Amino acid sequence: MEPFHRLLAPSVVNCLTCGKMVSRSTLKVGVCLHCYDAIPWIREPRCSICGRHIGCPDCTRTGGKETYFQSNRSAVAYNSMMRDWLGQYKYRGNEKYSELLVMMLEKALVNMRNEYRQNKGTETWNIDIITCVPVSSIRLEERGFNQAEVLAVGLADKMHLTYKELLLRERHTNKQSFKNRSERIRDMENVFNTDREMMNSVHNILLSRPRSFANIPLRILVIDDIYTTGSTINACARVLKEIGERIGHPVEVYSLTWARS
């Protein structure tokens, strides 16, 4: 039936992002070649910690807060075009963008995995659990969905990995885009937590791993839409590291965001 439906489908369609009429056969996840070629991929991050594509003053700053995550990687650099795409998905609720953004995260995770396997000489490096940054009930009511959760679930499905909700948001915070670095860091203190059921799910995954993995840390990947100062990811990572302490096994936290500002 599928080939028959393809015959009935229009051969010329609108590009999801620019609206230009193009041949269906040239689309890449709903995007025309012109828009696809304009995507500002981060292929070789300059900063090994936060994944920034240009010089990074934050990670080299002394006297800062302790970093609880191993590293962040991002699919793209945040520019005006990416801001429009994120706005369509996150604020206007255009669900058609979710497949596109998941595809972009998938490419980034494949690159991240290859990077760690090559640079660290660890051929078995992989992610054990994918989770996401939770939103407050206020934000959930505003948007109708958690944009990071949709991306995380979609990515886990594409990569055949396990997705688990591991974090609770204890309180609502105002939009981070209006705050400077120090305000963001201060605002994110003690925002996230976990519960016994979530800890048990991590412990069960730990027990399901092969015996040869007994001395290998459990690797958790946190998904979010955009990385700016890293304060949100770091706050999440602190709680996830504490889960490891409670279950008696080391946990390494990694972050993958769709964009890096």
C-alpha positions in Angstrom: 0.0 0.0 0.0 2.8 2.4 0.7 4.1 2.7 -2.9 0.5 3.3 -4.0 0.2 6.2 -1.5 3.4 7.6 -2.7 1.9 7.7 -6.2 -1.0 9.7 -4.9 1.1 12.1 -2.9 1.9 15.4 -4.5 5.4 15.5 -6.2 5.9 19.2 -5.2 5.6 20.2 -1.6 6.5 23.2 0.7 9.8 23.2 2.6 8.9 23.1 6.3 11.2 26.0 7.2 11.2 28.4 4.3 7.9 27.5 2.6 9.5 27.2 -0.9 7.9 24.8 -3.3 10.3 22.0 -4.0 10.3 18.4 -5.4 9.4 15.9 -2.6 12.3 13.7 -3.6 14.9 16.4 -2.7 13.6 17.0 0.9 15.6 16.0 3.9 13.2 15.5 6.8 10.8 18.1 5.3 13.5 20.6 4.6 14.8 21.8 1.2 18.4 21.4 0.3 19.0 25.2 0.5 17.8 25.3 4.1 19.6 22.0 5.0 22.9 23.3 3.7 22.5 26.4 5.8 22.3 24.5 9.1 25.3 25.6 11.2 26.5 22.2 12.4 29.1 22.0 15.1 31.4 19.3 13.8 34.5 20.1 15.8 33.9 21.9 19.1 36.6 24.2 20.3 35.8 23.6 24.0 36.0 19.9 25.1 33.8 20.6 28.1 30.8 22.7 27.0 31.1 21.9 23.2 31.3 25.6 22.2 32.3 26.1 18.6 34.3 29.3 19.3 36.6 30.4 22.1 35.1 29.6 25.5 35.8 31.9 28.5 33.4 30.1 30.8 35.1 26.7 31.2 38.5 28.3 31.7 37.3 30.7 34.4 38.8 30.0 37.8 36.9 30.0 41.1 33.7 29.0 39.5 31.1 26.5 40.6 31.9 22.8 40.5 31.0 21.1 37.3 29.1 17.8 37.7 28.8 16.7 34.1 31.6 15.3 31.9 30.9 17.3 28.8 28.2 18.8 26.6 27.9 18.5 22.9 25.4 20.4 20.7 24.1 19.7 17.2 24.2 23.3 15.9 25.4 26.8 16.7 22.5 29.1 17.8 22.0 31.8 15.1 19.0 33.7 13.8 17.9 30.8 11.6 18.0 28.3 14.4 16.2 30.8 16.7 13.3 30.8 14.2 13.3 27.0 14.0 13.2 26.7 17.8 10.5 29.3 18.1 8.3 27.4 15.7 8.8 24.2 17.7 8.9 25.4 21.3 6.6 28.4 21.4 4.3 28.0 18.5 3.9 24.2 19.0 4.6 23.3 15.4 5.0 19.5 15.9 6.4 19.0 12.4 9.7 20.4 13.6 10.2 17.7 16.2 11.2 15.1 13.6 13.7 17.5 12.1 15.2 18.4 15.5 15.4 14.8 16.5 17.3 14.0 13.3 19.8 16.7 14.1 20.3 15.4 17.6 20.8 11.9 16.2 23.6 13.1 14.0 25.2 14.9 17.0 25.0 11.9 19.2 26.6 9.7 16.6 29.4 12.2 16.3 29.7 12.4 20.1 29.9 8.6 20.4 32.6 8.4 17.7 34.5 11.2 19.3 34.7 9.4 22.7 35.4 6.0 21.2 38.3 7.4 19.2 39.8 10.0 21.6 39.5 8.0 24.7 40.3 4.6 23.2 37.0 3.2 24.6 35.4 1.2 21.8 32.5 0.3 24.1 31.6 3.9 25.1 27.9 4.3 25.0 24.9 5.8 26.8 23.0 3.7 29.3 20.1 6.1 29.9 18.7 9.1 28.1 16.7 11.6 30.2 15.7 15.2 29.9 15.5 18.5 31.7 12.0 18.7 33.3 9.8 21.8 33.0 7.6 23.3 35.7 3.9 22.7 35.8 3.4 26.4 34.9 5.6 26.1 31.8 3.9 22.8 30.8 0.5 24.4 31.0 1.8 27.3 28.8 3.2 25.2 26.0 1.2 22.0 26.4 4.4 19.8 26.2 7.9 19.5 27.4 10.0 20.3 24.3 13.1 18.5 25.8 11.1 15.4 26.6 9.8 15.0 23.1 13.3 15.3 21.7 14.7 12.9 24.3 12.1 10.2 23.6 12.4 10.6 19.9 16.2 10.4 20.1 16.1 7.3 22.3 13.7 5.6 19.9 16.0 6.4 16.9 19.2 5.2 18.6 17.5 2.2 20.3 18.5 3.5 23.8 16.6 3.6 27.1 14.6 6.7 28.0 13.7 7.3 31.7 12.3 10.3 33.6 14.9 10.7 36.3 14.4 14.3 37.4 11.7 16.4 39.2 11.4 20.1 39.0 10.9 21.4 42.5 10.0 25.0 41.6 9.3 27.3 38.7 11.9 29.7 37.5 11.5 32.7 35.2 12.9 32.5 31.7 16.6 32.2 31.7 17.1 34.2 28.5 16.5 37.4 30.5 19.3 36.7 33.0 23.0 37.1 33.1 25.4 34.3 33.9 25.6 34.8 37.7 21.8 35.1 37.9 21.3 31.9 35.9 23.6 30.0 38.1 22.0 31.3 41.3 18.5 30.7 40.0 19.1 27.1 39.2 20.3 26.1 42.7 18.2 23.3 44.2 15.6 23.4 41.4 15.8 19.7 40.6 15.4 16.6 42.6 14.6 12.9 42.1 12.5 10.2 43.9 12.8 6.6 45.0 11.0 5.2 41.9 13.4 7.1 39.6 16.4 5.9 41.6 15.1 2.3 41.4 14.8 2.5 37.6 18.4 3.5 37.4 19.4 0.7 39.8 17.4 -1.8 37.7 19.3 -0.8 34.5 22.6 -1.1 36.4 21.7 -4.7 37.4 20.7 -5.5 33.8 24.2 -4.7 32.4 26.7 -7.5 31.6 29.1 -8.5 34.4 32.0 -7.2 32.3 30.6 -3.7 32.8 30.8 -4.0 36.6 33.6 -1.4 36.9 32.3 0.9 34.2 30.4 4.0 35.3 26.7 4.2 34.4 26.4 6.9 31.7 23.4 9.2 31.6 22.7 11.6 28.8 20.6 14.7 29.6 18.7 16.3 26.7 17.8 19.9 26.4 17.0 22.4 23.6 19.8 25.0 24.1 23.0 25.3 26.2 23.9 28.8 27.2 25.8 28.9 30.5 25.4 25.3 31.5 23.7 26.2 34.8 20.6 24.1 34.0 22.6 21.0 32.9 24.9 21.3 35.9 22.0 21.5 38.3 20.5 18.3 36.7 23.9 16.6 36.7 24.4 17.2 40.4 21.2 15.3 41.2 22.0 12.5 38.8 25.5 12.1 40.4 23.8 11.8 43.8 21.7 8.9 42.4 24.9 7.1 41.7 26.1 7.7 45.3 22.8 6.4 46.7 22.9 3.2 44.6 26.6 2.7 45.2 27.8 2.9 41.6 29.6 5.8 39.9 27.5 7.8 37.4 28.9 9.9 34.6 26.6 12.6 33.3 26.8 13.9 29.7 24.7 16.5 28.0 23.4 16.8 24.5 21.6 19.9 23.4 20.1 20.8 20.1 21.9 24.2 20.0 24.9 25.9 21.6 24.6 29.7 22.1 
